[in-house]
Amino acid sequence: MTDPRYPIGKFAIEGEITPAQVQQWLQEIDELPAALDNAIAGLSEEQLDVPYREGGWTVRQVVHHLADAHLNNYVRVRLALTEENPVPKAWDTPQWAELPDARTAPAEISLQLLEAVHRRWALLLRSIGPAEWARGFAHPTRGVVNLAYDLGLYDWHGRHHVAHITGLRERMGW
């Protein structure tokens, strides 16, 4: 059985990142908000409060986490493009997921936020030149990462969490 924590596998990049790979990741960043919207479409409030796996976050918390994480990363990208080797602040994702808004707020709020962030993020990334993809920042847990790697990571991150939700829906027959 596949590990329910990693329904699409753990993040990994094999070999050198190509311009074609970057374009594919940009396309997937564009498509993530719609994929998440489709993943939760028709779920009741009770279903949104079901954990995607034993000991995991609820669907609602996953939706809010995606908005939080991708908003934080959008800021990291902007810092990397405007500062030399910035060191963005780390944030405690489990504690953020336990805050009252992440446990109770309507999922639609974070869907709208995610859509807006992704539109800006993709617009920004499509406007930069080849040299700027090598710019980076000090990721709190991964060390110095460049923008191309970071894009691949966040493409994976979005698909990873959508798969948590769609996997739960399949298991529950929703």
Short mmCIF file of N, CA and C in Angstrom, two decimals:
data_model
loop_
_atom_site.label_atom_id
_atom_site.label_comp_id
_atom_site.label_asym_id
_atom_site.label_seq_id
_atom_site.Cartn_x
_atom_site.Cartn_y
_atom_site.Cartn_z
N MET A 1 0.84 -1.19 0.00
CA MET A 1 0.00 0.00 0.00
C MET A 1 0.89 1.25 0.00
N THR A 2 0.46 2.25 -0.71
CA THR A 2 1.17 3.52 -0.75
C THR A 2 1.06 4.23 0.59
N ASP A 3 2.12 4.88 0.99
CA ASP A 3 2.13 5.65 2.24
C ASP A 3 1.13 6.79 2.11
N PRO A 4 0.07 6.84 2.95
CA PRO A 4 -0.94 7.90 2.81
C PRO A 4 -0.40 9.30 3.07
N ARG A 5 0.76 9.39 3.69
CA ARG A 5 1.37 10.72 3.88
C ARG A 5 1.92 11.27 2.58
N TYR A 6 2.28 10.37 1.64
CA TYR A 6 2.92 10.78 0.39
C TYR A 6 2.23 10.09 -0.79
N PRO A 7 1.00 10.49 -1.09
CA PRO A 7 0.24 9.79 -2.13
C PRO A 7 0.84 9.89 -3.53
N ILE A 8 1.67 10.89 -3.78
CA ILE A 8 2.33 11.00 -5.09
C ILE A 8 3.83 10.79 -4.95
N GLY A 9 4.25 10.28 -3.81
CA GLY A 9 5.67 10.07 -3.53
C GLY A 9 6.29 11.31 -2.89
N LYS A 10 7.49 11.12 -2.38
CA LYS A 10 8.23 12.25 -1.79
C LYS A 10 8.79 13.13 -2.89
N PHE A 11 9.01 14.38 -2.56
CA PHE A 11 9.57 15.34 -3.52
C PHE A 11 10.98 14.94 -3.91
N ALA A 12 11.23 14.94 -5.19
CA ALA A 12 12.57 14.66 -5.71
C ALA A 12 12.70 15.26 -7.10
N ILE A 13 13.87 15.79 -7.38
CA ILE A 13 14.19 16.27 -8.72
C ILE A 13 15.39 15.45 -9.20
N GLU A 14 15.21 14.84 -10.34
CA GLU A 14 16.27 14.00 -10.92
C GLU A 14 17.01 14.83 -11.98
N GLY A 15 18.30 14.97 -11.84
CA GLY A 15 19.09 15.64 -12.85
C GLY A 15 18.93 17.15 -12.84
N GLU A 16 19.42 17.76 -13.91
CA GLU A 16 19.38 19.21 -14.06
C GLU A 16 17.96 19.66 -14.43
N ILE A 17 17.56 20.80 -13.89
CA ILE A 17 16.25 21.36 -14.21
C ILE A 17 16.31 22.03 -15.57
N THR A 18 15.40 21.67 -16.45
CA THR A 18 15.39 22.20 -17.81
C THR A 18 14.35 23.33 -17.95
N PRO A 19 14.51 24.19 -18.95
CA PRO A 19 13.48 25.20 -19.20
C PRO A 19 12.10 24.57 -19.45
N ALA A 20 12.06 23.42 -20.11
CA ALA A 20 10.78 22.76 -20.36
C ALA A 20 10.13 22.31 -19.05
N GLN A 21 10.95 21.84 -18.12
CA GLN A 21 10.43 21.43 -16.82
C GLN A 21 9.86 22.65 -16.08
N VAL A 22 10.58 23.76 -16.13
CA VAL A 22 10.10 24.99 -15.49
C VAL A 22 8.75 25.39 -16.08
N GLN A 23 8.62 25.33 -17.40
CA GLN A 23 7.35 25.68 -18.05
C GLN A 23 6.22 24.75 -17.61
N GLN A 24 6.52 23.47 -17.47
CA GLN A 24 5.51 22.51 -17.01
C GLN A 24 5.08 22.84 -15.58
N TRP A 25 6.04 23.13 -14.72
CA TRP A 25 5.70 23.48 -13.34
C TRP A 25 4.89 24.76 -13.27
N LEU A 26 5.23 25.74 -14.12
CA LEU A 26 4.44 26.98 -14.16
C LEU A 26 3.00 26.68 -14.56
N GLN A 27 2.82 25.82 -15.53
CA GLN A 27 1.47 25.43 -15.96
C GLN A 27 0.70 24.79 -14.81
N GLU A 28 1.37 23.93 -14.07
CA GLU A 28 0.72 23.26 -12.95
C GLU A 28 0.43 24.22 -11.80
N ILE A 29 1.29 25.22 -11.60
CA ILE A 29 1.01 26.26 -10.61
C ILE A 29 -0.25 27.01 -11.02
N ASP A 30 -0.38 27.31 -12.32
CA ASP A 30 -1.60 27.95 -12.83
C ASP A 30 -2.84 27.11 -12.54
N GLU A 31 -2.71 25.81 -12.68
CA GLU A 31 -3.87 24.90 -12.60
C GLU A 31 -4.22 24.46 -11.18
N LEU A 32 -3.33 24.67 -10.21
CA LEU A 32 -3.59 24.17 -8.86
C LEU A 32 -4.87 24.69 -8.23
N PRO A 33 -5.17 26.00 -8.27
CA PRO A 33 -6.41 26.44 -7.63
C PRO A 33 -7.65 25.72 -8.16
N ALA A 34 -7.73 25.52 -9.46
CA ALA A 34 -8.88 24.80 -10.03
C ALA A 34 -8.88 23.35 -9.60
N ALA A 35 -7.70 22.73 -9.54
CA ALA A 35 -7.61 21.33 -9.10
C ALA A 35 -8.07 21.19 -7.65
N LEU A 36 -7.69 22.13 -6.80
CA LEU A 36 -8.12 22.10 -5.40
C LEU A 36 -9.62 22.34 -5.30
N ASP A 37 -10.12 23.29 -6.05
CA ASP A 37 -11.56 23.56 -6.07
C ASP A 37 -12.33 22.30 -6.48
N ASN A 38 -11.86 21.63 -7.52
CA ASN A 38 -12.50 20.38 -7.96
C ASN A 38 -12.41 19.30 -6.90
N ALA A 39 -11.29 19.25 -6.19
CA ALA A 39 -11.09 18.21 -5.18
C ALA A 39 -12.07 18.34 -4.01
N ILE A 40 -12.46 19.58 -3.69
CA ILE A 40 -13.39 19.75 -2.55
C ILE A 40 -14.82 20.03 -2.99
N ALA A 41 -15.05 20.11 -4.28
CA ALA A 41 -16.39 20.44 -4.79
C ALA A 41 -17.42 19.46 -4.24
N GLY A 42 -18.49 20.02 -3.71
CA GLY A 42 -19.61 19.20 -3.25
C GLY A 42 -19.43 18.61 -1.87
N LEU A 43 -18.30 18.84 -1.22
CA LEU A 43 -18.12 18.30 0.12
C LEU A 43 -18.94 19.11 1.12
N SER A 44 -19.53 18.41 2.07
CA SER A 44 -20.30 19.07 3.13
C SER A 44 -19.34 19.64 4.17
N GLU A 45 -19.87 20.46 5.06
CA GLU A 45 -19.05 20.99 6.15
C GLU A 45 -18.50 19.84 6.99
N GLU A 46 -19.30 18.81 7.21
CA GLU A 46 -18.84 17.66 7.99
C GLU A 46 -17.71 16.93 7.27
N GLN A 47 -17.82 16.78 5.97
CA GLN A 47 -16.77 16.10 5.20
C GLN A 47 -15.49 16.92 5.20
N LEU A 48 -15.60 18.26 5.16
CA LEU A 48 -14.42 19.10 5.21
C LEU A 48 -13.66 18.94 6.53
N ASP A 49 -14.35 18.46 7.55
CA ASP A 49 -13.73 18.30 8.87
C ASP A 49 -13.26 16.88 9.14
N VAL A 50 -13.17 16.05 8.10
CA VAL A 50 -12.65 14.69 8.22
C VAL A 50 -11.15 14.73 7.89
N PRO A 51 -10.32 14.11 8.72
CA PRO A 51 -8.89 14.04 8.40
C PRO A 51 -8.65 13.19 7.16
N TYR A 52 -7.68 13.59 6.35
CA TYR A 52 -7.39 12.84 5.12
C TYR A 52 -6.74 11.49 5.42
N ARG A 53 -6.17 11.35 6.62
CA ARG A 53 -5.61 10.07 7.10
C ARG A 53 -5.63 10.12 8.61
N GLU A 54 -5.49 8.96 9.22
CA GLU A 54 -5.43 8.91 10.68
C GLU A 54 -4.26 9.75 11.17
N GLY A 55 -4.54 10.66 12.09
CA GLY A 55 -3.51 11.55 12.62
C GLY A 55 -3.17 12.72 11.72
N GLY A 56 -3.86 12.84 10.59
CA GLY A 56 -3.58 13.93 9.65
C GLY A 56 -4.53 15.10 9.83
N TRP A 57 -4.29 16.12 9.05
CA TRP A 57 -5.15 17.30 9.07
C TRP A 57 -6.49 16.98 8.43
N THR A 58 -7.47 17.81 8.76
CA THR A 58 -8.75 17.71 8.08
C THR A 58 -8.62 18.30 6.68
N VAL A 59 -9.59 17.99 5.84
CA VAL A 59 -9.59 18.57 4.49
C VAL A 59 -9.55 20.09 4.60
N ARG A 60 -10.35 20.65 5.50
CA ARG A 60 -10.38 22.11 5.68
C ARG A 60 -8.98 22.64 6.03
N GLN A 61 -8.30 21.97 6.96
CA GLN A 61 -6.96 22.41 7.34
C GLN A 61 -5.99 22.31 6.17
N VAL A 62 -6.13 21.29 5.34
CA VAL A 62 -5.27 21.15 4.16
C VAL A 62 -5.48 22.33 3.22
N VAL A 63 -6.73 22.70 2.99
CA VAL A 63 -7.03 23.82 2.10
C VAL A 63 -6.40 25.11 2.64
N HIS A 64 -6.59 25.36 3.93
CA HIS A 64 -6.02 26.57 4.52
C HIS A 64 -4.49 26.51 4.53
N HIS A 65 -3.93 25.32 4.77
CA HIS A 65 -2.48 25.16 4.75
C HIS A 65 -1.91 25.50 3.37
N LEU A 66 -2.57 25.05 2.31
CA LEU A 66 -2.07 25.36 0.96
C LEU A 66 -2.02 26.87 0.74
N ALA A 67 -3.06 27.57 1.14
CA ALA A 67 -3.05 29.03 0.98
C ALA A 67 -1.93 29.65 1.81
N ASP A 68 -1.79 29.22 3.07
CA ASP A 68 -0.74 29.76 3.93
C ASP A 68 0.65 29.50 3.34
N ALA A 69 0.90 28.25 2.96
CA ALA A 69 2.22 27.87 2.48
C ALA A 69 2.57 28.58 1.18
N HIS A 70 1.63 28.65 0.26
CA HIS A 70 1.94 29.24 -1.04
C HIS A 70 2.03 30.76 -0.95
N LEU A 71 1.28 31.37 -0.04
CA LEU A 71 1.45 32.80 0.20
C LEU A 71 2.83 33.08 0.78
N ASN A 72 3.24 32.29 1.77
CA ASN A 72 4.58 32.45 2.34
C ASN A 72 5.65 32.27 1.27
N ASN A 73 5.47 31.28 0.42
CA ASN A 73 6.50 31.05 -0.60
C ASN A 73 6.51 32.15 -1.66
N TYR A 74 5.36 32.67 -2.00
CA TYR A 74 5.31 33.80 -2.94
C TYR A 74 6.17 34.96 -2.41
N VAL A 75 6.07 35.21 -1.11
CA VAL A 75 6.88 36.27 -0.50
C VAL A 75 8.36 35.91 -0.58
N ARG A 76 8.70 34.64 -0.34
CA ARG A 76 10.10 34.22 -0.45
C ARG A 76 10.64 34.47 -1.86
N VAL A 77 9.83 34.18 -2.86
CA VAL A 77 10.25 34.39 -4.25
C VAL A 77 10.51 35.88 -4.49
N ARG A 78 9.62 36.72 -4.03
CA ARG A 78 9.80 38.16 -4.21
C ARG A 78 11.07 38.65 -3.49
N LEU A 79 11.31 38.10 -2.30
CA LEU A 79 12.54 38.46 -1.59
C LEU A 79 13.77 38.02 -2.39
N ALA A 80 13.73 36.81 -2.95
CA ALA A 80 14.87 36.31 -3.71
C ALA A 80 15.15 37.16 -4.94
N LEU A 81 14.11 37.75 -5.50
CA LEU A 81 14.29 38.58 -6.70
C LEU A 81 14.72 40.02 -6.38
N THR A 82 14.61 40.41 -5.12
CA THR A 82 14.91 41.81 -4.77
C THR A 82 16.03 41.96 -3.76
N GLU A 83 16.49 40.86 -3.17
CA GLU A 83 17.57 40.91 -2.18
C GLU A 83 18.60 39.84 -2.53
N GLU A 84 19.81 40.03 -2.04
CA GLU A 84 20.86 39.02 -2.23
C GLU A 84 20.79 38.00 -1.10
N ASN A 85 20.51 36.76 -1.45
CA ASN A 85 20.48 35.65 -0.50
C ASN A 85 19.66 35.93 0.77
N PRO A 86 18.39 36.30 0.61
CA PRO A 86 17.58 36.58 1.79
C PRO A 86 17.38 35.32 2.65
N VAL A 87 17.10 35.57 3.91
CA VAL A 87 16.81 34.50 4.86
C VAL A 87 15.40 34.73 5.39
N PRO A 88 14.40 34.21 4.68
CA PRO A 88 13.02 34.41 5.13
C PRO A 88 12.77 33.69 6.46
N LYS A 89 11.84 34.22 7.21
CA LYS A 89 11.47 33.63 8.49
C LYS A 89 10.78 32.29 8.27
N ALA A 90 11.12 31.34 9.12
CA ALA A 90 10.42 30.05 9.12
C ALA A 90 9.08 30.23 9.81
N TRP A 91 8.17 29.31 9.52
CA TRP A 91 6.87 29.33 10.19
C TRP A 91 6.51 27.91 10.56
N ASP A 92 5.80 27.74 11.66
CA ASP A 92 5.49 26.43 12.21
C ASP A 92 4.17 25.94 11.61
N THR A 93 4.26 25.14 10.54
CA THR A 93 3.05 24.71 9.84
C THR A 93 2.07 23.94 10.72
N PRO A 94 2.51 23.02 11.58
CA PRO A 94 1.53 22.34 12.43
C PRO A 94 0.78 23.30 13.36
N GLN A 95 1.49 24.28 13.91
CA GLN A 95 0.80 25.24 14.79
C GLN A 95 -0.15 26.13 14.00
N TRP A 96 0.24 26.53 12.79
CA TRP A 96 -0.66 27.34 11.97
C TRP A 96 -1.92 26.55 11.65
N ALA A 97 -1.79 25.26 11.39
CA ALA A 97 -2.94 24.42 11.04
C ALA A 97 -3.89 24.25 12.23
N GLU A 98 -3.41 24.48 13.44
CA GLU A 98 -4.25 24.34 14.63
C GLU A 98 -4.90 25.66 15.06
N LEU A 99 -4.54 26.76 14.42
CA LEU A 99 -5.18 28.04 14.77
C LEU A 99 -6.67 27.98 14.44
N PRO A 100 -7.48 28.72 15.17
CA PRO A 100 -8.93 28.63 14.99
C PRO A 100 -9.42 28.85 13.55
N ASP A 101 -8.81 29.80 12.84
CA ASP A 101 -9.28 30.04 11.47
C ASP A 101 -9.00 28.83 10.57
N ALA A 102 -7.87 28.15 10.77
CA ALA A 102 -7.54 26.99 9.95
C ALA A 102 -8.45 25.80 10.27
N ARG A 103 -8.99 25.76 11.46
CA ARG A 103 -9.86 24.66 11.86
C ARG A 103 -11.33 24.92 11.53
N THR A 104 -11.71 26.21 11.35
CA THR A 104 -13.14 26.50 11.23
C THR A 104 -13.55 27.39 10.06
N ALA A 105 -12.66 28.16 9.51
CA ALA A 105 -13.03 29.12 8.46
C ALA A 105 -13.53 28.39 7.21
N PRO A 106 -14.43 29.02 6.48
CA PRO A 106 -14.88 28.41 5.22
C PRO A 106 -13.70 28.18 4.27
N ALA A 107 -13.68 27.04 3.64
CA ALA A 107 -12.61 26.69 2.70
C ALA A 107 -12.55 27.68 1.55
N GLU A 108 -13.69 28.23 1.18
CA GLU A 108 -13.76 29.16 0.04
C GLU A 108 -12.83 30.36 0.21
N ILE A 109 -12.65 30.81 1.44
CA ILE A 109 -11.76 31.95 1.69
C ILE A 109 -10.35 31.62 1.22
N SER A 110 -9.84 30.46 1.59
CA SER A 110 -8.49 30.09 1.19
C SER A 110 -8.41 29.72 -0.28
N LEU A 111 -9.50 29.20 -0.84
CA LEU A 111 -9.50 28.96 -2.30
C LEU A 111 -9.32 30.26 -3.05
N GLN A 112 -10.02 31.30 -2.63
CA GLN A 112 -9.90 32.60 -3.29
C GLN A 112 -8.51 33.18 -3.10
N LEU A 113 -7.96 33.05 -1.90
CA LEU A 113 -6.62 33.54 -1.63
C LEU A 113 -5.60 32.79 -2.48
N LEU A 114 -5.72 31.47 -2.54
CA LEU A 114 -4.80 30.67 -3.33
C LEU A 114 -4.87 31.04 -4.81
N GLU A 115 -6.06 31.26 -5.32
CA GLU A 115 -6.20 31.64 -6.73
C GLU A 115 -5.50 32.97 -7.00
N ALA A 116 -5.70 33.94 -6.12
CA ALA A 116 -5.07 35.25 -6.31
C ALA A 116 -3.55 35.15 -6.21
N VAL A 117 -3.07 34.44 -5.20
CA VAL A 117 -1.62 34.28 -5.03
C VAL A 117 -1.01 33.59 -6.25
N HIS A 118 -1.66 32.53 -6.71
CA HIS A 118 -1.11 31.81 -7.87
C HIS A 118 -1.12 32.64 -9.14
N ARG A 119 -2.12 33.47 -9.31
CA ARG A 119 -2.14 34.33 -10.50
C ARG A 119 -0.98 35.30 -10.47
N ARG A 120 -0.74 35.93 -9.31
CA ARG A 120 0.38 36.86 -9.18
C ARG A 120 1.72 36.15 -9.30
N TRP A 121 1.84 35.02 -8.63
CA TRP A 121 3.07 34.24 -8.61
C TRP A 121 3.46 33.81 -10.01
N ALA A 122 2.51 33.24 -10.74
CA ALA A 122 2.79 32.79 -12.11
C ALA A 122 3.13 33.97 -13.02
N LEU A 123 2.41 35.07 -12.86
CA LEU A 123 2.70 36.27 -13.66
C LEU A 123 4.13 36.74 -13.40
N LEU A 124 4.51 36.79 -12.14
CA LEU A 124 5.87 37.20 -11.78
C LEU A 124 6.91 36.24 -12.37
N LEU A 125 6.72 34.96 -12.17
CA LEU A 125 7.71 33.98 -12.63
C LEU A 125 7.83 33.94 -14.15
N ARG A 126 6.73 34.17 -14.84
CA ARG A 126 6.80 34.18 -16.31
C ARG A 126 7.51 35.43 -16.84
N SER A 127 7.69 36.42 -15.98
CA SER A 127 8.32 37.66 -16.42
C SER A 127 9.82 37.69 -16.19
N ILE A 128 10.37 36.70 -15.49
CA ILE A 128 11.80 36.76 -15.18
C ILE A 128 12.63 36.08 -16.26
N GLY A 129 13.89 36.45 -16.33
CA GLY A 129 14.79 35.89 -17.32
C GLY A 129 15.51 34.66 -16.81
N PRO A 130 16.24 33.99 -17.70
CA PRO A 130 16.94 32.75 -17.34
C PRO A 130 17.90 32.90 -16.14
N ALA A 131 18.61 34.00 -16.07
CA ALA A 131 19.57 34.17 -14.97
C ALA A 131 18.86 34.28 -13.62
N GLU A 132 17.66 34.83 -13.63
CA GLU A 132 16.96 35.02 -12.37
C GLU A 132 16.47 33.70 -11.75
N TRP A 133 16.32 32.66 -12.58
CA TRP A 133 15.92 31.36 -12.04
C TRP A 133 16.98 30.79 -11.10
N ALA A 134 18.21 31.27 -11.24
CA ALA A 134 19.29 30.79 -10.37
C ALA A 134 19.33 31.54 -9.04
N ARG A 135 18.62 32.66 -8.95
CA ARG A 135 18.58 33.39 -7.68
C ARG A 135 17.91 32.51 -6.63
N GLY A 136 18.23 32.76 -5.38
CA GLY A 136 17.65 31.90 -4.36
C GLY A 136 17.52 32.57 -3.02
N PHE A 137 17.17 31.76 -2.06
CA PHE A 137 17.00 32.20 -0.68
C PHE A 137 17.35 31.02 0.22
N ALA A 138 17.52 31.31 1.48
CA ALA A 138 17.84 30.27 2.46
C ALA A 138 16.53 29.70 3.00
N HIS A 139 16.16 28.53 2.47
CA HIS A 139 14.94 27.85 2.93
C HIS A 139 15.18 27.38 4.37
N PRO A 140 14.19 27.52 5.23
CA PRO A 140 14.39 27.17 6.64
C PRO A 140 14.81 25.72 6.89
N THR A 141 14.43 24.78 6.03
CA THR A 141 14.80 23.38 6.27
C THR A 141 15.62 22.77 5.14
N ARG A 142 15.69 23.40 3.98
CA ARG A 142 16.38 22.82 2.83
C ARG A 142 17.69 23.52 2.49
N GLY A 143 18.04 24.54 3.23
CA GLY A 143 19.24 25.29 2.90
C GLY A 143 18.97 26.22 1.73
N VAL A 144 20.02 26.66 1.06
CA VAL A 144 19.87 27.59 -0.05
C VAL A 144 19.25 26.86 -1.25
N VAL A 145 18.15 27.41 -1.75
CA VAL A 145 17.49 26.84 -2.92
C VAL A 145 17.32 27.94 -3.96
N ASN A 146 17.40 27.55 -5.23
CA ASN A 146 17.17 28.54 -6.28
C ASN A 146 15.69 28.52 -6.68
N LEU A 147 15.30 29.51 -7.45
CA LEU A 147 13.89 29.67 -7.79
C LEU A 147 13.36 28.54 -8.65
N ALA A 148 14.19 27.96 -9.51
CA ALA A 148 13.72 26.84 -10.33
C ALA A 148 13.40 25.64 -9.45
N TYR A 149 14.28 25.30 -8.54
CA TYR A 149 14.05 24.20 -7.61
C TYR A 149 12.81 24.47 -6.77
N ASP A 150 12.71 25.69 -6.27
CA ASP A 150 11.58 26.08 -5.43
C ASP A 150 10.25 25.92 -6.18
N LEU A 151 10.24 26.28 -7.45
CA LEU A 151 9.02 26.12 -8.25
C LEU A 151 8.64 24.64 -8.34
N GLY A 152 9.61 23.78 -8.57
CA GLY A 152 9.34 22.35 -8.60
C GLY A 152 8.81 21.85 -7.27
N LEU A 153 9.39 22.32 -6.18
CA LEU A 153 8.93 21.93 -4.84
C LEU A 153 7.47 22.33 -4.62
N TYR A 154 7.12 23.55 -4.98
CA TYR A 154 5.75 24.01 -4.71
C TYR A 154 4.74 23.46 -5.72
N ASP A 155 5.18 23.12 -6.91
CA ASP A 155 4.31 22.37 -7.81
C ASP A 155 3.97 21.04 -7.14
N TRP A 156 5.00 20.32 -6.68
CA TRP A 156 4.79 19.05 -6.00
C TRP A 156 3.90 19.24 -4.77
N HIS A 157 4.18 20.27 -3.98
CA HIS A 157 3.43 20.51 -2.74
C HIS A 157 1.94 20.62 -3.00
N GLY A 158 1.56 21.37 -4.02
CA GLY A 158 0.15 21.52 -4.34
C GLY A 158 -0.48 20.21 -4.77
N ARG A 159 0.18 19.50 -5.68
CA ARG A 159 -0.35 18.22 -6.16
C ARG A 159 -0.42 17.19 -5.03
N HIS A 160 0.57 17.23 -4.14
CA HIS A 160 0.65 16.34 -2.98
C HIS A 160 -0.60 16.49 -2.10
N HIS A 161 -0.96 17.72 -1.79
CA HIS A 161 -2.12 17.94 -0.91
C HIS A 161 -3.44 17.72 -1.63
N VAL A 162 -3.52 18.04 -2.90
CA VAL A 162 -4.75 17.71 -3.65
C VAL A 162 -4.94 16.20 -3.64
N ALA A 163 -3.85 15.45 -3.78
CA ALA A 163 -3.94 13.99 -3.76
C ALA A 163 -4.38 13.47 -2.39
N HIS A 164 -4.03 14.17 -1.32
CA HIS A 164 -4.54 13.78 0.00
C HIS A 164 -6.07 13.82 -0.01
N ILE A 165 -6.61 14.89 -0.56
CA ILE A 165 -8.07 15.07 -0.57
C ILE A 165 -8.74 14.10 -1.53
N THR A 166 -8.22 13.98 -2.73
CA THR A 166 -8.85 13.07 -3.70
C THR A 166 -8.73 11.62 -3.25
N GLY A 167 -7.63 11.28 -2.59
CA GLY A 167 -7.48 9.93 -2.06
C GLY A 167 -8.50 9.64 -0.97
N LEU A 168 -8.73 10.62 -0.09
CA LEU A 168 -9.75 10.46 0.94
C LEU A 168 -11.12 10.27 0.30
N ARG A 169 -11.42 11.08 -0.70
CA ARG A 169 -12.72 10.98 -1.38
C ARG A 169 -12.90 9.58 -1.98
N GLU A 170 -11.86 9.06 -2.59
CA GLU A 170 -11.94 7.72 -3.18
C GLU A 170 -12.18 6.68 -2.11
N ARG A 171 -11.41 6.75 -1.00
CA ARG A 171 -11.55 5.76 0.08
C ARG A 171 -12.93 5.82 0.72
N MET A 172 -13.49 7.03 0.83
CA MET A 172 -14.78 7.20 1.50
C MET A 172 -15.97 7.07 0.54
N GLY A 173 -15.70 7.00 -0.75
CA GLY A 173 -16.78 6.91 -1.72
C GLY A 173 -17.58 8.20 -1.88
N TRP A 174 -16.88 9.33 -1.67
CA TRP A 174 -17.53 10.63 -1.81
C TRP A 174 -17.46 11.06 -3.25
#
